Amino acid sequence: MAETNKEMRMEELDIDARQYQKLFYKSPAGMLLLDQDGNILKANQAILETTGYRFEEVIGKSIFDLFVEEDYIEEAKINIKKIISGKDLRHITKTRHKSGEIFYSLLKETRIKLNDGSYGILSMQIDVTDIKEKEEKIKYISYHDQLTGLYNRKFLEEELKRLDTERQLPISIIMADVDGLKLINDSYGHRAGDKLIKRSAEILEESVRQEDIVARWAGDEFVILLPKTGSEETEKIINRIITRTNETDTIDIPISIGLGYAVKETTDIDIYKVLNEADKNLYHNKISYGKDKESKIVKSFLDSLGTQSGETKEHVQRMAQLARKVGRRLNLSSNELHKLYLLAYLHDIGKITVPANILNKNGKLTEEEWEIVAKHTEKGRQIALATSEFAPIAEEIYSHHERWDGNGYPRGLKGEEIPYLARIISIVDAYDVMTNGRVYQNSISRDKALKEIKDCAGTQFDPELVDIFIKVILDE
C-alpha cells in the first residue's frame, strides 16, 4: 500500500513537471528562467519574438548583455538579490530589442528552486510599450501647455514647493506677459494671437539657462523660476529677453514682453509672496512703459495697412494736414485738434482686418464682401479702445462712415447724433480720395471734387461743415 502511494506521488510530480514545461513554453507572455547571476537557463517562444533573438542566441547568456539598458543595470542587480531572498517583484522597466530599439516590459518575477537545489528566478514579461507611451503622453499633457509646449501652471506650482529649500537660495522669479495680445486677437484673429504667444514663449526659452524653468502661467502670462540665482544674474536674463524681443517681429507686428522680477533671499519668506512681488513689479513696469508699447503696435498696424491697401502714409498725412486747417478754422481747442489729427491717421485702422483682395478689388463687392468691409469701423473702435493713447477717438473711428441723412453705417446715426470730429474727417477723407485717387478709382480735379462734396451736403455730409471746408480749400 505504501509502495502504491509513493508511485502515485511520483506520477503527480511528473504531471506537474510536464504542465510546468507546457505553461512555460506555450505561454503568450514572455518567460525566462534565470540563475541568481542573471544568466538565462530557459526562454520561451514569446520572449524570443518580443526581443528578436533566436533560441541559441540567448541560452547561457546574461540578461545584462542582451536585455537590460545600461542605466538600469544596478537597479536590476538589486532586484535579483531581492527576488532570490524570497520577495516577489512586479515592475515596469526598459528592455532592449536585438535591433537596439528600446521598449517597455511589465515584469512579474518570483523565486524558484532549480534542479540542483539552488534558487533561480522565473521572470514573466509582457510588452507594455503602448500603455507606457500613453501614460507618458498623459503625464506630458498634464504638465505642459498645449499651445507653447512649455510647462504649465500645475507643474510650476509643484516645482515652487520642491525647490523652496535653503540650498536653492537665492531663488528669483520673473513674471512676463505679452503686450497687445487682445489687440492682435481683435485685429488679426486668435490664430495670429496664438502665433504671437508661441514666438514669445520661444524667446523666453532661448533667453534662460538649461536649469531654469519657464512655464505658461495663464493666457498671455509666463513665469520663469530661477533657482540659485540672485538679482545680478536675473537682470542679465531679463536683458537677454529684451534684446531678443527687440530683434524679433512676427506677422509684421513688433513683439513686446512686459517683465518684472523678485528674489527670495531667506527661508522665512513665503515663495508665493515673492511671486506676487514679481507680479506687482511687472504691473508697475507696464504702467510706466505700456503706453509707448501699445502705440508702437498700433503704428505697426498702419504700416501693415499701407502695404495691403491704398491707405498709404501719404494719404493719412495729407488728411492730417487738411484736418488741422479745418479744425483751426472751426476754432477747435488744442485737445480737439490733437484728437482730429489722430483720427486722420487712424480712422481706417480697422481695415487691417479686411483681406487685401477685398480692399483692392477692382469692381463691385459682393454682399458678403461688403459686410466684411463694413465691420472695419467696429474693429477700428476695438483697436483704439485697447490703447490708452487712442481710446479718446474710438467713437469717432466707429462713426466716420455715418451719413448726415441717417443712411450710413454701422448704426445709422443722423445729423448731430454723429460725433463732431467724425463729421469733419468724413469730408476730409472723401476730398483726398477724389483728388488723389485709389487703385480702383481715378483722381478728379479740385473743382469737381468740391462740387461733389457740395452736392452731398445735407445728405452725406454736415452742410455747415461743407461750407467751411470749401472756404478752407479755396483759400489755399
Coordinates of C-alpha atoms in Angstrom, one line a residue:
M1 CA 0.0 0.0 0.0
A2 CA 2.8 2.4 0.9
E3 CA 4.6 1.5 -2.3
T4 CA 1.5 2.3 -4.3
N5 CA 1.1 5.7 -2.7
K6 CA 4.7 6.5 -3.5
E7 CA 4.2 5.6 -7.1
M8 CA 1.1 7.9 -7.3
R9 CA 3.1 10.8 -5.8
M10 CA 5.9 10.3 -8.3
E11 CA 3.3 10.3 -11.1
E12 CA 1.8 13.5 -9.9
L13 CA 5.2 15.1 -9.7
D14 CA 5.8 14.1 -13.3
I15 CA 2.5 15.5 -14.4
D16 CA 3.3 18.8 -12.6
A17 CA 6.6 19.0 -14.3
R18 CA 5.1 18.4 -17.7
Q19 CA 2.4 21.0 -17.0
Y20 CA 5.0 23.5 -15.9
Q21 CA 7.0 22.9 -19.1
K22 CA 3.9 23.3 -21.2
L23 CA 2.9 26.5 -19.4
F24 CA 6.4 27.9 -19.7
Y25 CA 6.9 27.2 -23.4
K26 CA 3.4 27.8 -24.7
S27 CA 2.6 31.0 -22.6
P28 CA 1.7 34.0 -24.7
A29 CA 3.7 36.0 -22.2
G30 CA 7.5 36.1 -22.5
M31 CA 9.1 33.7 -20.0
L32 CA 12.7 33.5 -18.8
L33 CA 14.3 31.2 -16.3
L34 CA 17.4 32.8 -14.8
D35 CA 20.1 31.7 -12.3
Q36 CA 20.9 34.0 -9.4
D37 CA 23.6 35.8 -11.5
G38 CA 21.1 36.7 -14.2
N39 CA 22.2 34.1 -16.7
I40 CA 19.5 32.7 -19.0
L41 CA 18.7 29.0 -18.4
K42 CA 15.4 28.8 -20.4
A43 CA 13.4 31.0 -22.7
N44 CA 10.1 30.6 -24.4
Q45 CA 9.0 31.5 -27.9
A46 CA 7.1 34.6 -26.8
I47 CA 10.2 36.2 -25.3
L48 CA 12.2 35.4 -28.4
E49 CA 9.5 37.0 -30.7
T50 CA 9.4 40.1 -28.4
T51 CA 13.1 40.6 -28.3
G52 CA 14.1 39.5 -31.8
Y53 CA 16.6 36.8 -30.8
R54 CA 16.9 33.1 -31.7
F55 CA 16.9 30.4 -29.0
E56 CA 20.6 29.7 -29.4
E57 CA 21.5 33.4 -29.1
V58 CA 20.0 33.7 -25.5
I59 CA 20.6 30.4 -23.7
G60 CA 23.6 30.7 -21.4
K61 CA 23.9 34.5 -22.0
S62 CA 23.5 37.2 -19.3
I63 CA 20.4 39.4 -19.3
F64 CA 22.7 42.3 -18.7
D65 CA 24.4 41.7 -22.0
L66 CA 21.2 41.2 -24.0
F67 CA 18.1 42.9 -22.5
V68 CA 18.9 45.3 -19.7
E69 CA 19.5 49.0 -20.5
E70 CA 22.8 50.4 -19.2
D71 CA 21.0 52.9 -16.9
Y72 CA 19.0 50.0 -15.3
I73 CA 21.9 47.6 -14.6
E74 CA 22.5 48.5 -11.0
E75 CA 18.8 48.5 -10.3
A76 CA 18.4 45.1 -12.0
K77 CA 21.1 43.6 -9.8
I78 CA 19.5 44.9 -6.7
N79 CA 16.1 43.4 -7.8
I80 CA 17.7 40.0 -8.4
K81 CA 19.0 40.0 -4.8
K82 CA 15.5 40.9 -3.5
I83 CA 13.9 38.1 -5.5
I84 CA 16.5 35.4 -4.5
S85 CA 15.9 36.4 -0.9
G86 CA 12.2 35.5 -1.4
K87 CA 10.5 38.7 -2.4
D88 CA 8.2 38.7 -5.5
L89 CA 8.5 41.8 -7.7
R90 CA 6.2 43.4 -10.2
H91 CA 7.6 46.4 -12.0
I92 CA 8.0 48.1 -15.4
T93 CA 11.4 48.5 -17.0
K94 CA 13.0 49.4 -20.3
T95 CA 14.1 46.4 -22.3
R96 CA 16.5 46.3 -25.3
H97 CA 15.5 44.6 -28.5
K98 CA 18.1 42.8 -30.6
S99 CA 17.9 45.7 -33.1
G100 CA 18.8 48.2 -30.3
E101 CA 15.3 49.6 -30.1
I102 CA 14.0 50.2 -26.6
F103 CA 10.6 49.1 -25.4
Y104 CA 8.8 48.8 -22.0
S105 CA 8.2 45.5 -20.3
L106 CA 6.0 44.7 -17.3
L107 CA 7.9 42.1 -15.3
K108 CA 6.4 39.7 -12.8
E109 CA 9.3 37.8 -11.1
T110 CA 9.4 35.2 -8.4
R111 CA 12.0 32.9 -6.8
I112 CA 12.0 29.2 -8.0
K113 CA 14.0 26.2 -6.9
L114 CA 16.2 24.7 -9.6
N115 CA 17.1 21.0 -10.2
D116 CA 20.5 21.4 -8.5
G117 CA 18.8 22.7 -5.3
S118 CA 19.9 26.3 -5.8
Y119 CA 17.5 29.2 -6.3
G120 CA 16.7 30.9 -9.6
I121 CA 14.2 33.4 -11.0
L122 CA 11.1 32.8 -13.0
S123 CA 10.5 36.1 -15.0
M124 CA 7.3 36.7 -16.9
Q125 CA 7.4 39.7 -19.2
I126 CA 4.7 41.5 -21.2
D127 CA 5.4 44.3 -23.7
V128 CA 3.5 47.3 -22.4
T129 CA 5.1 49.9 -24.6
D130 CA 1.8 51.2 -26.0
I131 CA 0.4 51.6 -22.5
K132 CA 3.6 53.2 -21.2
E133 CA 3.7 55.6 -24.1
K134 CA 0.1 56.6 -23.4
E135 CA 0.9 57.1 -19.7
E136 CA 3.9 59.3 -20.7
K137 CA 1.7 61.2 -23.1
I138 CA -0.9 61.8 -20.4
K139 CA 1.8 62.8 -18.0
Y140 CA 3.3 65.2 -20.5
I141 CA -0.1 66.8 -21.3
S142 CA -0.9 67.2 -17.6
Y143 CA 2.4 69.1 -17.0
H144 CA 2.7 71.0 -20.3
D145 CA 0.9 73.8 -22.1
Q146 CA -0.6 72.6 -25.3
L147 CA 0.0 75.7 -27.3
T148 CA 3.6 76.5 -26.5
G149 CA 5.0 73.2 -25.2
L150 CA 6.2 75.0 -22.1
Y151 CA 5.5 73.7 -18.6
N152 CA 2.1 74.7 -17.3
R153 CA 0.9 76.3 -14.1
K154 CA 0.3 72.9 -12.4
F155 CA 3.9 71.8 -12.9
L156 CA 5.3 75.2 -11.9
E157 CA 3.3 75.2 -8.6
E158 CA 4.8 71.7 -7.8
E159 CA 8.3 73.0 -8.7
L160 CA 7.8 76.0 -6.4
K161 CA 7.2 73.6 -3.5
R162 CA 10.0 71.3 -4.4
L163 CA 12.6 74.0 -4.9
D164 CA 11.6 76.1 -2.0
T165 CA 14.5 75.0 0.1
E166 CA 17.5 76.7 1.7
R167 CA 20.0 75.0 -0.6
Q168 CA 18.3 76.6 -3.6
L169 CA 18.6 80.2 -2.3
P170 CA 18.6 82.8 -3.6
I171 CA 15.6 82.0 -5.8
S172 CA 14.5 84.5 -8.4
I173 CA 11.1 84.6 -10.1
I174 CA 10.4 86.6 -13.3
M175 CA 6.9 87.4 -14.3
A176 CA 6.3 88.1 -18.0
D177 CA 3.4 88.9 -20.2
V178 CA 2.9 89.6 -23.8
D179 CA 1.8 93.1 -24.6
G180 CA -1.0 93.8 -27.1
L181 CA -2.4 90.2 -27.3
K182 CA -6.0 91.5 -27.2
L183 CA -5.1 93.9 -29.9
I184 CA -3.8 91.1 -32.1
N185 CA -6.7 88.8 -31.4
D186 CA -9.2 91.5 -32.2
S187 CA -7.4 92.7 -35.3
Y188 CA -5.8 89.6 -36.9
G189 CA -7.8 86.8 -35.1
H190 CA -6.9 84.3 -32.5
R191 CA -4.7 82.3 -34.8
A192 CA -2.3 85.3 -35.1
G193 CA -2.6 85.8 -31.3
D194 CA -1.5 82.1 -30.8
K195 CA 1.4 82.7 -33.1
L196 CA 2.5 85.7 -31.0
I197 CA 2.2 83.7 -27.8
K198 CA 4.3 80.8 -29.3
R199 CA 7.0 83.1 -30.6
S200 CA 7.1 84.9 -27.2
A201 CA 7.5 81.5 -25.5
E202 CA 10.4 80.7 -27.8
I203 CA 12.1 84.0 -26.9
L204 CA 11.8 83.3 -23.2
E205 CA 13.2 79.7 -23.6
E206 CA 16.1 80.9 -25.7
S207 CA 17.0 83.5 -23.1
V208 CA 17.3 81.3 -19.9
R209 CA 19.7 78.7 -18.8
Q210 CA 19.2 75.0 -19.0
E211 CA 18.4 74.6 -15.3
D212 CA 15.8 77.4 -15.3
I213 CA 12.1 76.6 -15.6
V214 CA 9.8 78.5 -18.0
A215 CA 6.1 78.0 -17.6
R216 CA 2.9 79.5 -19.2
W217 CA 1.0 80.8 -16.2
A218 CA -2.2 81.9 -17.8
G219 CA -3.3 83.5 -21.1
D220 CA -0.6 86.0 -22.0
E221 CA 1.4 85.5 -18.7
F222 CA 4.5 83.4 -18.2
V223 CA 6.6 82.7 -15.1
I224 CA 10.3 81.9 -15.1
L225 CA 11.7 80.2 -12.0
L226 CA 15.5 80.7 -11.4
P227 CA 17.0 78.5 -8.6
K228 CA 20.3 79.6 -7.0
T229 CA 20.0 83.0 -8.8
G230 CA 20.3 86.5 -7.4
S231 CA 19.4 89.9 -8.7
E232 CA 22.5 90.4 -10.8
E233 CA 22.1 87.2 -12.9
T234 CA 18.4 87.7 -13.1
E235 CA 18.8 91.2 -14.6
K236 CA 21.2 89.7 -17.2
I237 CA 18.5 87.2 -18.2
I238 CA 15.9 90.0 -18.4
N239 CA 18.3 92.0 -20.7
R240 CA 18.7 88.9 -22.9
I241 CA 14.9 88.7 -23.2
I242 CA 14.6 92.4 -24.1
T243 CA 17.4 92.1 -26.7
R244 CA 15.8 89.1 -28.3
T245 CA 12.4 90.7 -28.2
N246 CA 13.7 93.8 -29.9
E247 CA 15.2 91.7 -32.7
T248 CA 12.1 89.7 -33.4
D249 CA 9.0 90.5 -35.4
T250 CA 6.1 88.2 -36.2
I251 CA 3.2 88.8 -38.6
D252 CA 4.6 92.3 -39.2
I253 CA 3.9 93.2 -35.5
P254 CA 6.6 94.1 -33.0
I255 CA 6.7 91.6 -30.1
S256 CA 6.7 93.3 -26.7
I257 CA 7.0 91.4 -23.4
G258 CA 6.4 93.1 -20.1
L259 CA 8.8 91.9 -17.3
G260 CA 9.1 92.1 -13.6
Y261 CA 11.0 90.1 -11.0
A262 CA 11.6 89.5 -7.3
V263 CA 14.2 87.5 -5.3
K264 CA 13.8 85.2 -2.3
E265 CA 16.9 85.6 -0.2
T266 CA 16.0 83.9 3.1
T267 CA 13.9 80.8 4.1
D268 CA 11.4 82.8 6.2
I269 CA 9.9 84.5 3.1
D270 CA 6.9 82.8 1.6
I271 CA 7.7 81.8 -2.0
Y272 CA 4.2 83.0 -3.1
K273 CA 4.9 86.4 -1.7
V274 CA 7.9 86.6 -3.9
L275 CA 5.7 85.5 -6.9
N276 CA 3.2 88.3 -6.0
E277 CA 6.0 90.8 -5.7
A278 CA 7.3 89.9 -9.1
D279 CA 3.7 90.4 -10.5
K280 CA 3.5 93.8 -8.8
N281 CA 6.8 94.8 -10.3
L282 CA 5.6 93.7 -13.7
Y283 CA 2.4 95.8 -13.3
H284 CA 4.5 98.8 -12.2
N285 CA 6.7 98.5 -15.3
K286 CA 3.7 98.1 -17.6
I287 CA 2.2 101.3 -16.2
S288 CA 5.5 103.1 -16.7
Y289 CA 6.1 101.9 -20.3
G290 CA 2.9 100.3 -21.5
K291 CA 1.5 103.3 -23.3
D292 CA 4.5 103.5 -25.6
K293 CA 4.3 99.8 -26.4
E294 CA 0.7 100.0 -27.3
S295 CA 1.3 102.9 -29.6
K296 CA 4.1 101.0 -31.4
I297 CA 1.8 98.1 -32.0
V298 CA -1.0 100.3 -33.4
K299 CA 1.5 102.3 -35.5
S300 CA 2.8 99.0 -36.9
F301 CA -0.8 98.3 -37.9
L302 CA -0.7 101.4 -40.0
D303 CA 2.4 100.2 -41.8
S304 CA 0.6 96.9 -42.5
L305 CA -2.5 98.7 -43.8
G306 CA -0.3 100.7 -46.2
T307 CA 1.1 97.5 -47.7
Q308 CA -2.2 95.7 -48.2
S309 CA -4.4 98.6 -49.4
G310 CA -4.4 102.0 -50.9
E311 CA -4.4 103.5 -47.4
T312 CA -0.9 105.0 -47.8
K313 CA 1.1 107.1 -45.4
E314 CA 0.9 110.0 -47.8
H315 CA -3.0 109.8 -47.8
V316 CA -3.2 110.0 -44.0
Q317 CA -0.5 112.7 -43.8
R318 CA -2.4 114.8 -46.3
M319 CA -5.6 114.2 -44.4
A320 CA -3.9 115.2 -41.1
Q321 CA -2.6 118.5 -42.5
L322 CA -6.0 119.3 -44.1
A323 CA -8.0 118.3 -41.0
R324 CA -5.8 120.6 -38.9
K325 CA -6.5 123.5 -41.2
V326 CA -10.2 122.8 -41.0
G327 CA -10.0 122.4 -37.2
R328 CA -8.3 125.7 -36.8
R329 CA -10.9 127.5 -39.0
L330 CA -13.5 126.0 -36.6
N331 CA -11.6 127.3 -33.6
L332 CA -11.2 123.8 -32.1
S333 CA -9.3 123.6 -28.8
S334 CA -5.8 122.2 -28.8
N335 CA -7.1 118.9 -27.3
E336 CA -9.8 118.6 -30.0
L337 CA -7.2 119.5 -32.7
H338 CA -4.9 116.7 -31.4
K339 CA -7.8 114.2 -31.5
L340 CA -8.7 115.2 -35.0
Y341 CA -5.1 114.8 -36.1
L342 CA -5.0 111.3 -34.6
L343 CA -8.4 110.5 -36.2
A344 CA -6.9 111.4 -39.6
Y345 CA -4.2 108.8 -39.1
L346 CA -6.4 106.1 -37.5
H347 CA -9.8 106.4 -39.0
D348 CA -9.5 103.3 -41.2
I349 CA -7.2 101.3 -38.9
G350 CA -9.9 98.6 -38.7
K351 CA -9.3 97.8 -42.4
I352 CA -6.2 95.7 -41.4
T353 CA -8.8 93.0 -40.6
V354 CA -10.1 93.1 -44.1
P355 CA -8.4 90.8 -46.7
A356 CA -6.3 92.6 -49.2
N357 CA -8.1 91.0 -52.2
I358 CA -11.3 92.6 -51.0
L359 CA -9.8 96.0 -50.1
N360 CA -8.2 96.3 -53.6
K361 CA -11.0 94.7 -55.6
N362 CA -11.4 96.5 -58.9
G363 CA -15.2 96.1 -59.2
K364 CA -18.4 95.8 -57.3
L365 CA -18.2 94.0 -53.9
T366 CA -20.5 91.1 -53.3
E367 CA -22.9 91.3 -50.4
E368 CA -20.7 89.1 -48.3
E369 CA -17.6 91.2 -49.1
W370 CA -19.4 94.4 -48.3
E371 CA -20.4 93.0 -44.9
I372 CA -16.7 92.3 -44.2
V373 CA -15.6 95.8 -45.2
A374 CA -18.4 97.4 -43.2
K375 CA -17.1 95.8 -40.0
H376 CA -13.9 97.7 -40.2
T377 CA -15.3 100.6 -38.2
E378 CA -16.2 98.4 -35.3
K379 CA -12.8 96.7 -35.4
G380 CA -11.2 100.1 -35.5
R381 CA -13.0 101.1 -32.4
Q382 CA -11.9 97.9 -30.6
I383 CA -8.3 98.6 -31.6
A384 CA -8.4 102.1 -30.3
L385 CA -10.1 101.1 -27.0
A386 CA -7.3 98.7 -26.3
T387 CA -4.8 101.6 -26.0
S388 CA -4.8 104.4 -23.6
E389 CA -3.5 106.9 -26.2
F390 CA -6.1 106.2 -28.8
A391 CA -9.2 105.3 -26.8
P392 CA -10.4 109.0 -26.8
I393 CA -11.1 108.8 -30.6
A394 CA -12.7 105.3 -30.5
E395 CA -16.2 106.5 -31.0
E396 CA -15.1 108.8 -33.9
I397 CA -13.4 105.9 -35.6
Y398 CA -16.6 103.9 -35.2
S399 CA -18.7 106.7 -36.6
H400 CA -16.8 108.1 -39.6
H401 CA -18.9 106.3 -42.2
E402 CA -22.2 107.6 -40.8
R403 CA -24.2 110.0 -43.0
W404 CA -25.9 113.2 -42.2
D405 CA -29.2 111.8 -43.6
G406 CA -29.0 108.6 -41.4
N407 CA -28.2 106.2 -44.2
G408 CA -24.7 105.5 -43.2
Y409 CA -23.2 102.7 -41.1
P410 CA -22.8 101.0 -38.7
R411 CA -25.5 102.5 -36.6
G412 CA -27.5 104.7 -38.9
L413 CA -26.8 107.8 -36.9
K414 CA -28.4 111.0 -38.2
G415 CA -27.4 114.7 -38.1
E416 CA -25.8 115.9 -34.9
E417 CA -26.0 112.4 -33.4
I418 CA -22.8 111.7 -35.3
P419 CA -19.7 112.8 -33.3
Y420 CA -18.5 116.2 -34.5
L421 CA -14.9 115.1 -35.4
A422 CA -16.2 112.1 -37.3
R423 CA -18.3 114.5 -39.4
I424 CA -15.2 116.6 -40.2
I425 CA -13.0 113.7 -41.1
S426 CA -15.6 112.1 -43.4
I427 CA -15.4 115.2 -45.6
V428 CA -11.6 115.4 -45.5
D429 CA -11.3 111.7 -46.4
A430 CA -13.7 112.0 -49.3
Y431 CA -11.9 115.0 -50.7
D432 CA -8.5 113.5 -50.5
V433 CA -9.7 110.2 -52.1
M434 CA -11.3 112.1 -55.0
T435 CA -8.4 114.4 -55.7
N436 CA -5.6 111.7 -55.3
G437 CA -7.4 108.6 -56.5
R438 CA -7.2 104.9 -55.4
V439 CA -6.1 101.7 -57.0
Y440 CA -9.8 101.2 -58.1
Q441 CA -10.6 104.9 -58.6
N442 CA -9.1 107.6 -60.8
S443 CA -8.5 111.1 -59.4
I444 CA -10.5 114.1 -60.3
S445 CA -9.8 117.9 -60.2
R446 CA -10.1 120.1 -57.2
D447 CA -13.2 121.9 -58.6
K448 CA -15.0 118.7 -59.5
A449 CA -14.3 117.2 -56.0
L450 CA -15.6 120.4 -54.3
K451 CA -18.7 120.2 -56.5
E452 CA -19.3 116.6 -55.5
I453 CA -18.9 117.4 -51.8
K454 CA -21.3 120.4 -52.1
D455 CA -23.8 118.2 -53.9
C456 CA -23.7 115.8 -51.0
A457 CA -24.2 118.5 -48.3
G458 CA -27.3 117.6 -46.3
T459 CA -27.3 114.0 -47.4
Q460 CA -23.8 112.5 -46.8
F461 CA -22.2 115.5 -45.1
D462 CA -23.0 118.1 -42.5
P463 CA -24.0 121.2 -44.6
E464 CA -22.4 123.7 -42.3
L465 CA -19.1 121.9 -42.2
V466 CA -19.2 121.6 -46.0
D467 CA -19.4 125.4 -46.4
I468 CA -16.4 125.9 -44.1
F469 CA -14.4 123.1 -45.7
I470 CA -14.9 124.6 -49.2
K471 CA -13.7 128.0 -47.9
V472 CA -10.6 126.4 -46.4
I473 CA -9.8 124.7 -49.8
L474 CA -10.4 127.9 -51.9
D475 CA -8.3 129.9 -49.5
E476 CA -5.3 127.7 -50.1

